[in-house]
PDB file of C-alpha atoms in Angstrom:
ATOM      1  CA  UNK A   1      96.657 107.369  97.669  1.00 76.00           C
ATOM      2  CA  UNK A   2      95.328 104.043  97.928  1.00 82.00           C
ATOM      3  CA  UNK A   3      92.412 102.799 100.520  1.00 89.00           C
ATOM      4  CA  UNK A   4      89.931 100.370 100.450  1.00 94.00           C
ATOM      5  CA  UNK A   5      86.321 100.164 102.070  1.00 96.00           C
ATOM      6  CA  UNK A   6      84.755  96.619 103.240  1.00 97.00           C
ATOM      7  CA  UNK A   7      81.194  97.843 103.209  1.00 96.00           C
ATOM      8  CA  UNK A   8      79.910  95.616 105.895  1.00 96.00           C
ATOM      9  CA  UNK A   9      81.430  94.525 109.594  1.00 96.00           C
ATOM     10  CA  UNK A  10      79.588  91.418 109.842  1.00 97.00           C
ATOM     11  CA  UNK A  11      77.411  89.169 107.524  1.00 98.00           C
ATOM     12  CA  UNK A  12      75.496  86.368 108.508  1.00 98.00           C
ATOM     13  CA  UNK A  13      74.218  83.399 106.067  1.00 97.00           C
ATOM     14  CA  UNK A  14      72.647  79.652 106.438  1.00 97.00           C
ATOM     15  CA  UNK A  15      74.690  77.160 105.331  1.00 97.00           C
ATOM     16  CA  UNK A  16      74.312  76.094 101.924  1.00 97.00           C
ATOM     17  CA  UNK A  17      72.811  79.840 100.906  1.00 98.00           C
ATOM     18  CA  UNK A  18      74.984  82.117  98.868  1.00 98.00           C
ATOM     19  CA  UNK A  19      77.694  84.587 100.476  1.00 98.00           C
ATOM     20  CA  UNK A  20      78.299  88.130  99.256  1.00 98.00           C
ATOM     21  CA  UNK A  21      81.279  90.416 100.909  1.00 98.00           C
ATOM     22  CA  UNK A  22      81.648  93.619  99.508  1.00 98.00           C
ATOM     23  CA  UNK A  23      84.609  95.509  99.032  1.00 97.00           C
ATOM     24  CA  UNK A  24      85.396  99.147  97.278  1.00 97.00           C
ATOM     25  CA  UNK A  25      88.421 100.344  96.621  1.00 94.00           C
ATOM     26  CA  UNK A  26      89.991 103.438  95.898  1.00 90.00           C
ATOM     27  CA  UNK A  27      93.742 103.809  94.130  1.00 82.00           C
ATOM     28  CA  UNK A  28      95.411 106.454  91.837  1.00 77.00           C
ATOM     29  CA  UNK A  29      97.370 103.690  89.982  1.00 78.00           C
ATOM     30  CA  UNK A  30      96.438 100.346  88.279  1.00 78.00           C
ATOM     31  CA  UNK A  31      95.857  98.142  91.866  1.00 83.00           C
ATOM     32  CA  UNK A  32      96.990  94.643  92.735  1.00 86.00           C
ATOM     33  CA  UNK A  33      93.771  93.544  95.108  1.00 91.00           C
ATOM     34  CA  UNK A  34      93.154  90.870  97.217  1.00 92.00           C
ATOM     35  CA  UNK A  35      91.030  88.488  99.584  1.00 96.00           C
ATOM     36  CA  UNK A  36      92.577  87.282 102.950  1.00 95.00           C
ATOM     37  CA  UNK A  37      90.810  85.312 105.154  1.00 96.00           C
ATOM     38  CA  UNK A  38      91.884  84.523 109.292  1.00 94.00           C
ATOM     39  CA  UNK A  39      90.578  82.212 111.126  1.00 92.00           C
ATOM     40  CA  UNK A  40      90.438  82.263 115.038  1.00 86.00           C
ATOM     41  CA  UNK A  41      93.869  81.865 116.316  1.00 80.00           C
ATOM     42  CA  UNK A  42      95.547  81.332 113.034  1.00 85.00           C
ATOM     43  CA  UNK A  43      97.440  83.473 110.364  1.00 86.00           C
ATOM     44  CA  UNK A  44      95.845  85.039 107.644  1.00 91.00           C
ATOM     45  CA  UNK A  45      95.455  83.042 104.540  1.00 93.00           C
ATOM     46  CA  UNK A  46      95.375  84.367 100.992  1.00 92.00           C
ATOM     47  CA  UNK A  47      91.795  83.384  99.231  1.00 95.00           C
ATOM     48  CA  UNK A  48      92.464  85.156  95.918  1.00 93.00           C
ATOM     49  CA  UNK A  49      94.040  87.842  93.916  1.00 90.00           C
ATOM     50  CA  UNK A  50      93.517  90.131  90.912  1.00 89.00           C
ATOM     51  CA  UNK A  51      96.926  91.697  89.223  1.00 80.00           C
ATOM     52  CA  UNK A  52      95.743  92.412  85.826  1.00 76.00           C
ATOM     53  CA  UNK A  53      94.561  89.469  83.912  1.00 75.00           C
ATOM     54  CA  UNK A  54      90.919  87.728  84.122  1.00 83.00           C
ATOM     55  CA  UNK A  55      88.884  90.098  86.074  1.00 89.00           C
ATOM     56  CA  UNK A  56      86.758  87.272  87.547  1.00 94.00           C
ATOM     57  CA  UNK A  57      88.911  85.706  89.938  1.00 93.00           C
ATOM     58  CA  UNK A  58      88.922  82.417  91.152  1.00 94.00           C
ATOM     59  CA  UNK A  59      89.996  81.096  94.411  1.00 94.00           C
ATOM     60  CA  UNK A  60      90.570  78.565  97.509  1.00 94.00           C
ATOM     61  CA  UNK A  61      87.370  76.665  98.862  1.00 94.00           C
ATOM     62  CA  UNK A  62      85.057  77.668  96.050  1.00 96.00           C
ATOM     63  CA  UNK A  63      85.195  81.490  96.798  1.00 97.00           C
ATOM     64  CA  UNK A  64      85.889  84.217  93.610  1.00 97.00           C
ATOM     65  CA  UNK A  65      85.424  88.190  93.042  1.00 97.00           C
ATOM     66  CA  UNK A  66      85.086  90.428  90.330  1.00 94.00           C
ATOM     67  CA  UNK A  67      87.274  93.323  89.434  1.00 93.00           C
ATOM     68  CA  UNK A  68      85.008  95.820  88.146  1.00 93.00           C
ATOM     69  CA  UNK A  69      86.673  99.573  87.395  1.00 90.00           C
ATOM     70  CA  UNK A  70      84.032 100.931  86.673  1.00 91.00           C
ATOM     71  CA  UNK A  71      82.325 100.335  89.826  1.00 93.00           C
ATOM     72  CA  UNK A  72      85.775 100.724  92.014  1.00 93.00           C
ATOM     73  CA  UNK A  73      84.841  97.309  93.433  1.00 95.00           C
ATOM     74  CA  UNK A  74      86.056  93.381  93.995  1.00 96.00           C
ATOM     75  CA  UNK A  75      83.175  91.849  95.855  1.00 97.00           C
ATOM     76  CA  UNK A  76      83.864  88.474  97.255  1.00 98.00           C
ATOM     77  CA  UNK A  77      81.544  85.508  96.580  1.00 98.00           C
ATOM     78  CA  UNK A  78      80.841  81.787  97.050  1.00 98.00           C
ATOM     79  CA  UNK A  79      77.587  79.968  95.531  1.00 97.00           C
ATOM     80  CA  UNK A  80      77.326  78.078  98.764  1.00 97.00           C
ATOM     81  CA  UNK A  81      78.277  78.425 102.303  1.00 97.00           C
ATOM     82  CA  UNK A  82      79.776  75.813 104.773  1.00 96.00           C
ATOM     83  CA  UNK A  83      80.288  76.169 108.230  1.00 96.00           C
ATOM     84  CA  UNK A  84      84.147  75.777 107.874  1.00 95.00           C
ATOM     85  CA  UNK A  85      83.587  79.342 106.204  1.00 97.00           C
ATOM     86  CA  UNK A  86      82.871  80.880 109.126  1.00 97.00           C
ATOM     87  CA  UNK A  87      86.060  83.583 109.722  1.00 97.00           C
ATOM     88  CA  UNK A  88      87.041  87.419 109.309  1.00 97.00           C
ATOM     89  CA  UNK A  89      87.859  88.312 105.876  1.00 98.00           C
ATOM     90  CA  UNK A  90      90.003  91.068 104.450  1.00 97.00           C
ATOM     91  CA  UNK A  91      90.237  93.038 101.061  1.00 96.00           C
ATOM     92  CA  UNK A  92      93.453  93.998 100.476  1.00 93.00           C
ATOM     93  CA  UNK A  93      94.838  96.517  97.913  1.00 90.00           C
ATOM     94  CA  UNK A  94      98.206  97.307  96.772  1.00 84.00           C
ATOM     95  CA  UNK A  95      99.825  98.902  93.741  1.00 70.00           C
ATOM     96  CA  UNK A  96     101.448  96.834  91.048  1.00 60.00           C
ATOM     97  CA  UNK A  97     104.521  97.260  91.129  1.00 55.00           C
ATOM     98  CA  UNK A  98     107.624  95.935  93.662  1.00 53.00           C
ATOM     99  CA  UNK A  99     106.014  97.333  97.127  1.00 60.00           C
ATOM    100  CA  UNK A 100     106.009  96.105 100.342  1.00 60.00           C
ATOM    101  CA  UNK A 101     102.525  97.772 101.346  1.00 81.00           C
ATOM    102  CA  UNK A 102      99.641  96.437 101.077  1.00 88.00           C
ATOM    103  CA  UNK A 103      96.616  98.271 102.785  1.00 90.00           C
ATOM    104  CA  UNK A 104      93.736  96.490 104.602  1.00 93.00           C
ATOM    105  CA  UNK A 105      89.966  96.765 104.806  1.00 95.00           C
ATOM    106  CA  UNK A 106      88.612  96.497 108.086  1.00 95.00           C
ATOM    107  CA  UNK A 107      87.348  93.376 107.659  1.00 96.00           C
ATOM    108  CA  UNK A 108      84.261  91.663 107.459  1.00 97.00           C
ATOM    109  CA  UNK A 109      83.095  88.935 109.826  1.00 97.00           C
ATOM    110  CA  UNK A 110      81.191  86.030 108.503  1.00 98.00           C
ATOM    111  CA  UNK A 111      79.406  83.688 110.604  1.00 97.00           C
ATOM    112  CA  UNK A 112      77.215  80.796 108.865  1.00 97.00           C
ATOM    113  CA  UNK A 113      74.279  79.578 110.413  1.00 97.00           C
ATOM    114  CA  UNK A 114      73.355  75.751 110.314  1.00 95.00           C
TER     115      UNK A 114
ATOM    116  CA  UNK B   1     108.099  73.684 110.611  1.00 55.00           C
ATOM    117  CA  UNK B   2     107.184  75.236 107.309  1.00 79.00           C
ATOM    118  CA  UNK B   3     105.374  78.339 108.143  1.00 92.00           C
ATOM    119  CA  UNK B   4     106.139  81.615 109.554  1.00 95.00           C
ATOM    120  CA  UNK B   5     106.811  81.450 113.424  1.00 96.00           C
ATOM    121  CA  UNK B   6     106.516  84.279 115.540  1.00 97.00           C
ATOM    122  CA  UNK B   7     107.788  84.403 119.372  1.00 97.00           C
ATOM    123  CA  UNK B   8     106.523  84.658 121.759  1.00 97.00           C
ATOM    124  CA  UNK B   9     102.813  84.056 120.960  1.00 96.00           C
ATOM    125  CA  UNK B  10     101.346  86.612 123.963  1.00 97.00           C
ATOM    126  CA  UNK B  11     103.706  89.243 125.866  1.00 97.00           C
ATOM    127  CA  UNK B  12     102.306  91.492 128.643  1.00 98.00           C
ATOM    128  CA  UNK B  13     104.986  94.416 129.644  1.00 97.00           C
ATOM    129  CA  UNK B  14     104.425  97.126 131.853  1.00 97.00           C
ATOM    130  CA  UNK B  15     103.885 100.844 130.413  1.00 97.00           C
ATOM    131  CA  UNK B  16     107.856 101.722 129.536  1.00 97.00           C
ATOM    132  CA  UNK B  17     109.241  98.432 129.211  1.00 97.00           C
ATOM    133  CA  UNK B  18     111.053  97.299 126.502  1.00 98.00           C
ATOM    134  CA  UNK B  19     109.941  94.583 124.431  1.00 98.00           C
ATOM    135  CA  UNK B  20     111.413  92.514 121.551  1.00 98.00           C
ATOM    136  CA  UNK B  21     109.308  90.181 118.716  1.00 98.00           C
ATOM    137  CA  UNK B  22     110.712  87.726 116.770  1.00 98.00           C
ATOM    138  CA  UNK B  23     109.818  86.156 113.834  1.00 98.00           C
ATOM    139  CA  UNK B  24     110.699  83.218 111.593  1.00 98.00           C
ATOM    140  CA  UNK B  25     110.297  82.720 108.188  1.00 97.00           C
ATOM    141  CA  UNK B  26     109.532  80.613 105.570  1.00 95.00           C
ATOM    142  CA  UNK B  27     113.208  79.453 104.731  1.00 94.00           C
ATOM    143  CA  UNK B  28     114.570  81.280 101.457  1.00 92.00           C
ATOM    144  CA  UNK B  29     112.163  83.631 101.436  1.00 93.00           C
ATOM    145  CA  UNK B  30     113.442  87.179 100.160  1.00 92.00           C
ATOM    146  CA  UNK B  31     110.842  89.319 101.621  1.00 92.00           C
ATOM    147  CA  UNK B  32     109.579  90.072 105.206  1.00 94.00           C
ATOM    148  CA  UNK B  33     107.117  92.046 106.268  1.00 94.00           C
ATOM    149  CA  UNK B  34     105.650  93.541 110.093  1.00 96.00           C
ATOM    150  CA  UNK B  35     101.849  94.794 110.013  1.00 96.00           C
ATOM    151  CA  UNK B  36     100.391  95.802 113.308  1.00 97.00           C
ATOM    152  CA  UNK B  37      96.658  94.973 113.725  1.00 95.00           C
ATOM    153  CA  UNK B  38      94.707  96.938 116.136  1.00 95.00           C
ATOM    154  CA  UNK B  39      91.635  95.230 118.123  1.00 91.00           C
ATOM    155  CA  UNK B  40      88.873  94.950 115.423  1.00 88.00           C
ATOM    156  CA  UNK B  41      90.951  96.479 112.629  1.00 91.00           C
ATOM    157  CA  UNK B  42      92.538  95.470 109.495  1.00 93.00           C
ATOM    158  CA  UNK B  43      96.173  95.089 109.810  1.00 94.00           C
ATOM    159  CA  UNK B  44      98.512  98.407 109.409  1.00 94.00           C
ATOM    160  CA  UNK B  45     102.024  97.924 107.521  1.00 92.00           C
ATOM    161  CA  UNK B  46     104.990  98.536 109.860  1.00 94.00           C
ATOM    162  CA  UNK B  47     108.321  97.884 107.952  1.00 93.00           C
ATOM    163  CA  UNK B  48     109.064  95.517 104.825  1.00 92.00           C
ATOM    164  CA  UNK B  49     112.851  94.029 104.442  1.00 93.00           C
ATOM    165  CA  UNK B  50     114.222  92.479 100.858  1.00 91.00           C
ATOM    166  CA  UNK B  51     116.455  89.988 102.504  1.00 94.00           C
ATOM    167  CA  UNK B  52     118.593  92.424 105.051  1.00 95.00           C
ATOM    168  CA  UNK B  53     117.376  95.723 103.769  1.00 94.00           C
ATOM    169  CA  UNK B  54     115.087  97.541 105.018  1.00 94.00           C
ATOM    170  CA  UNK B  55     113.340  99.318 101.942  1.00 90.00           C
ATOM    171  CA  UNK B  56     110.301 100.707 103.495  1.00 89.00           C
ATOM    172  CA  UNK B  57     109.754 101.869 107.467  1.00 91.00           C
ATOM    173  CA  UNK B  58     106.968 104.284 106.682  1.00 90.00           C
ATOM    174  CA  UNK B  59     104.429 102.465 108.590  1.00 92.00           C
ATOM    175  CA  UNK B  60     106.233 102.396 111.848  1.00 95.00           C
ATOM    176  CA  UNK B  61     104.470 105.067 114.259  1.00 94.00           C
ATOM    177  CA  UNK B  62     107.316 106.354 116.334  1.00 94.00           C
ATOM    178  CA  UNK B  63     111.102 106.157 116.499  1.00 95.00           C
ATOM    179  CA  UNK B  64     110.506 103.966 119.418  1.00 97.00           C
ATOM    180  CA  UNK B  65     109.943 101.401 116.747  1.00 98.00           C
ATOM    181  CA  UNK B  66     113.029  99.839 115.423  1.00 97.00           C
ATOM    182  CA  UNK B  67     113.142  96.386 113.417  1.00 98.00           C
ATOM    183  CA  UNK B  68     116.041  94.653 111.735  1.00 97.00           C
ATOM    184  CA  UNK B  69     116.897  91.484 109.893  1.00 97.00           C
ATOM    185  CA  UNK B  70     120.723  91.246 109.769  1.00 96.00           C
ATOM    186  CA  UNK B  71     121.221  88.571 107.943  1.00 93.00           C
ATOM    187  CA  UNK B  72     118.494  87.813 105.679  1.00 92.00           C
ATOM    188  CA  UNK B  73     116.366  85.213 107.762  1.00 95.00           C
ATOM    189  CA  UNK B  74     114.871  85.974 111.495  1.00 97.00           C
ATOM    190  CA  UNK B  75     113.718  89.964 111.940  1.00 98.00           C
ATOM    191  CA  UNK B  76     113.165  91.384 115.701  1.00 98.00           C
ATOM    192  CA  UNK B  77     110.934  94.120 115.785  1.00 98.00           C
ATOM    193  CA  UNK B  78     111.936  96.004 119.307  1.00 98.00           C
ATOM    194  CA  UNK B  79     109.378  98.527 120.897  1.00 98.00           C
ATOM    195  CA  UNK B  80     111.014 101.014 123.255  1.00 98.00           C
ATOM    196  CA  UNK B  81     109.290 102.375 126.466  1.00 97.00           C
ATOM    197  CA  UNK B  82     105.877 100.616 125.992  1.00 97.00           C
ATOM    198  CA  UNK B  83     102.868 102.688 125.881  1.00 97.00           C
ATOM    199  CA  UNK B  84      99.236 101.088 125.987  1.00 96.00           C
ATOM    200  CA  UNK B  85      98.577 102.449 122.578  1.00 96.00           C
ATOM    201  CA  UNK B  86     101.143  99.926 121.514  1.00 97.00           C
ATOM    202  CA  UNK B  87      98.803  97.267 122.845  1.00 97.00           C
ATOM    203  CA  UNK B  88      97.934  95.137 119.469  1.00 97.00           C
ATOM    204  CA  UNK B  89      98.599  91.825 117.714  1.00 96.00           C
ATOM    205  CA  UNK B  90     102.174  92.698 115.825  1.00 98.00           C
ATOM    206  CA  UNK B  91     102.050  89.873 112.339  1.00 96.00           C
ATOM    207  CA  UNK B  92     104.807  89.003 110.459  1.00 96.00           C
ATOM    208  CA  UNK B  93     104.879  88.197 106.789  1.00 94.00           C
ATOM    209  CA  UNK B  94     107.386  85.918 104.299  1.00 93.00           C
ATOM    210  CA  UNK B  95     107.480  85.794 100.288  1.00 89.00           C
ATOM    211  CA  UNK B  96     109.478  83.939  97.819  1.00 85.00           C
ATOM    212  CA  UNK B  97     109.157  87.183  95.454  1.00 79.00           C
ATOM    213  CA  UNK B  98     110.337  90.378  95.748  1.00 74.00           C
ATOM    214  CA  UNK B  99     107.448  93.063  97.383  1.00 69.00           C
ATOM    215  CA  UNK B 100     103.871  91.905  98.527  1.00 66.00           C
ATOM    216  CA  UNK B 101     101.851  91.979  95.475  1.00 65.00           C
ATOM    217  CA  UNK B 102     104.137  89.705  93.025  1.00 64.00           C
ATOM    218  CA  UNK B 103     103.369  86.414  95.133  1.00 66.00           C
ATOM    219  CA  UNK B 104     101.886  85.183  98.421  1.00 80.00           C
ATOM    220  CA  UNK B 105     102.220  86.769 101.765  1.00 87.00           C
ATOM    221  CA  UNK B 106     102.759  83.516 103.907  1.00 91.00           C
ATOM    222  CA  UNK B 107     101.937  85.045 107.355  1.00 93.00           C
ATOM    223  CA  UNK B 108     102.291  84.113 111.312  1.00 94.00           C
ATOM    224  CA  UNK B 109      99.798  83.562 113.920  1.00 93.00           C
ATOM    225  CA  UNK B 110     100.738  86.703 115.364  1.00 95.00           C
ATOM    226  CA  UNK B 111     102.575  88.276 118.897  1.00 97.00           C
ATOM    227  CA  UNK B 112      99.748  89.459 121.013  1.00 96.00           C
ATOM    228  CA  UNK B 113     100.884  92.397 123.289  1.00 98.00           C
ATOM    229  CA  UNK B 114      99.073  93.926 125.750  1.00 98.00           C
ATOM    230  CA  UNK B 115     100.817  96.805 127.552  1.00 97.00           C
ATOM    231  CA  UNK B 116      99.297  97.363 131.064  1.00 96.00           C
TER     232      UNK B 116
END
């Protein structure tokens, strides 16, 4: 079974100041994982993902994570915050291999202060 | 346009009505995908087609759930007798590559129902 665990429902941050989101994940198999960020009223976006390779990811708009087994955990992270930023953001895991499921966190909400 | 469209964008039905959901996507992409997402929740997987098959419906939560893509391109997802619990934002999701963890999920703003 496969499940993931976005350890906090909101985080706030001042522009400019690092951002942390922190996701743990759970999987009996080797796991594809991803970040998705939505903004307001639009479709979710894919930020990054991890299938195997590097295990320090880098994605869109300056943001990466770290796959890190031993921990069970792919933490999201961006040096410094802009207000653009501000959005609900998703860990995603899946296993890797040809599947059409991929299973959501509950997402974290980040709002950045000016 | 080039992304995923979904129809119509907010639907309010009465408890028992039926309702259908379309969605659009990207052109040539294989794989389409239905998540349901719950008020405040991460999405749920529904149903995932490779071009007019339906390989997985695990996710769906009741045989009043049916969705199909005949031909390849635009999937309906049809709800049967509404209830409220079926009140949620139903998403829709294209790829160029087979399954959802070989390439991007290009997804669609969403159909918002709200079953009164």
């Amino acid at each position: 079974a496969q499940s993931v665990t976005q350890l906090d429902s909101h985080v706030s941050v001042s522009e400019g100041t690092p951002v942390l989101l922190r996701c743990n994940y759970s999987s009996s198999y080797s796991p594809s994982l991803f970040w998705y960020v939505q903004h307001p009223n639009k479709g979710l976006q894919l930020l990054l993902k991890y299938t195997s390779a590097a295990t320090l990811v880098k994605g869109i708009n300056g943001f990466e994570a770290e796959f890190k087994k031993s921990e069970t955990s792919f933490h999201l992270t961006k040096p410094s915050a802009h207000m653009s930023d501000a959005a609900e953001y998703f860990c995603v895991v899946s296993r890797r291999s040809v599947s059409g499921k991929l299973i959501f966190g509950q997402g974290t909400t980040l709002q950045v202060k000016p | 346009g080039a992304g995923v469209s979904q129809s119509p964008r907010y639907k309010v039905a009465k408890r028992g009505q039926d309702v259908a959901l379309r969605c659009d996507p990207i052109s040539g992409h294989v794989s389409l995908f239905w998540y349901q997402q719950a008020l405040g929740q991460g999405p749920e997987f529904l149903t995932y087609f490779q071009n007019e098959a339906q390989l997985d419906k695990s996710g769906l939560p009741s045989d009043r759930f049916f969705a199909e893509r005949p031909e390849g391109s635009v999937s309906t997802l049809k709800i049967q007798r509404t209830q409220q619990e079926d009140s949620a934002v139903y998403l829709c999701a294209s790829s160029s590559r087979q399954g959802a963890n070989t390439g991007e999920l290009f997804f669609g703003e969403g159909s918002r129902l709200t079953v009164l």
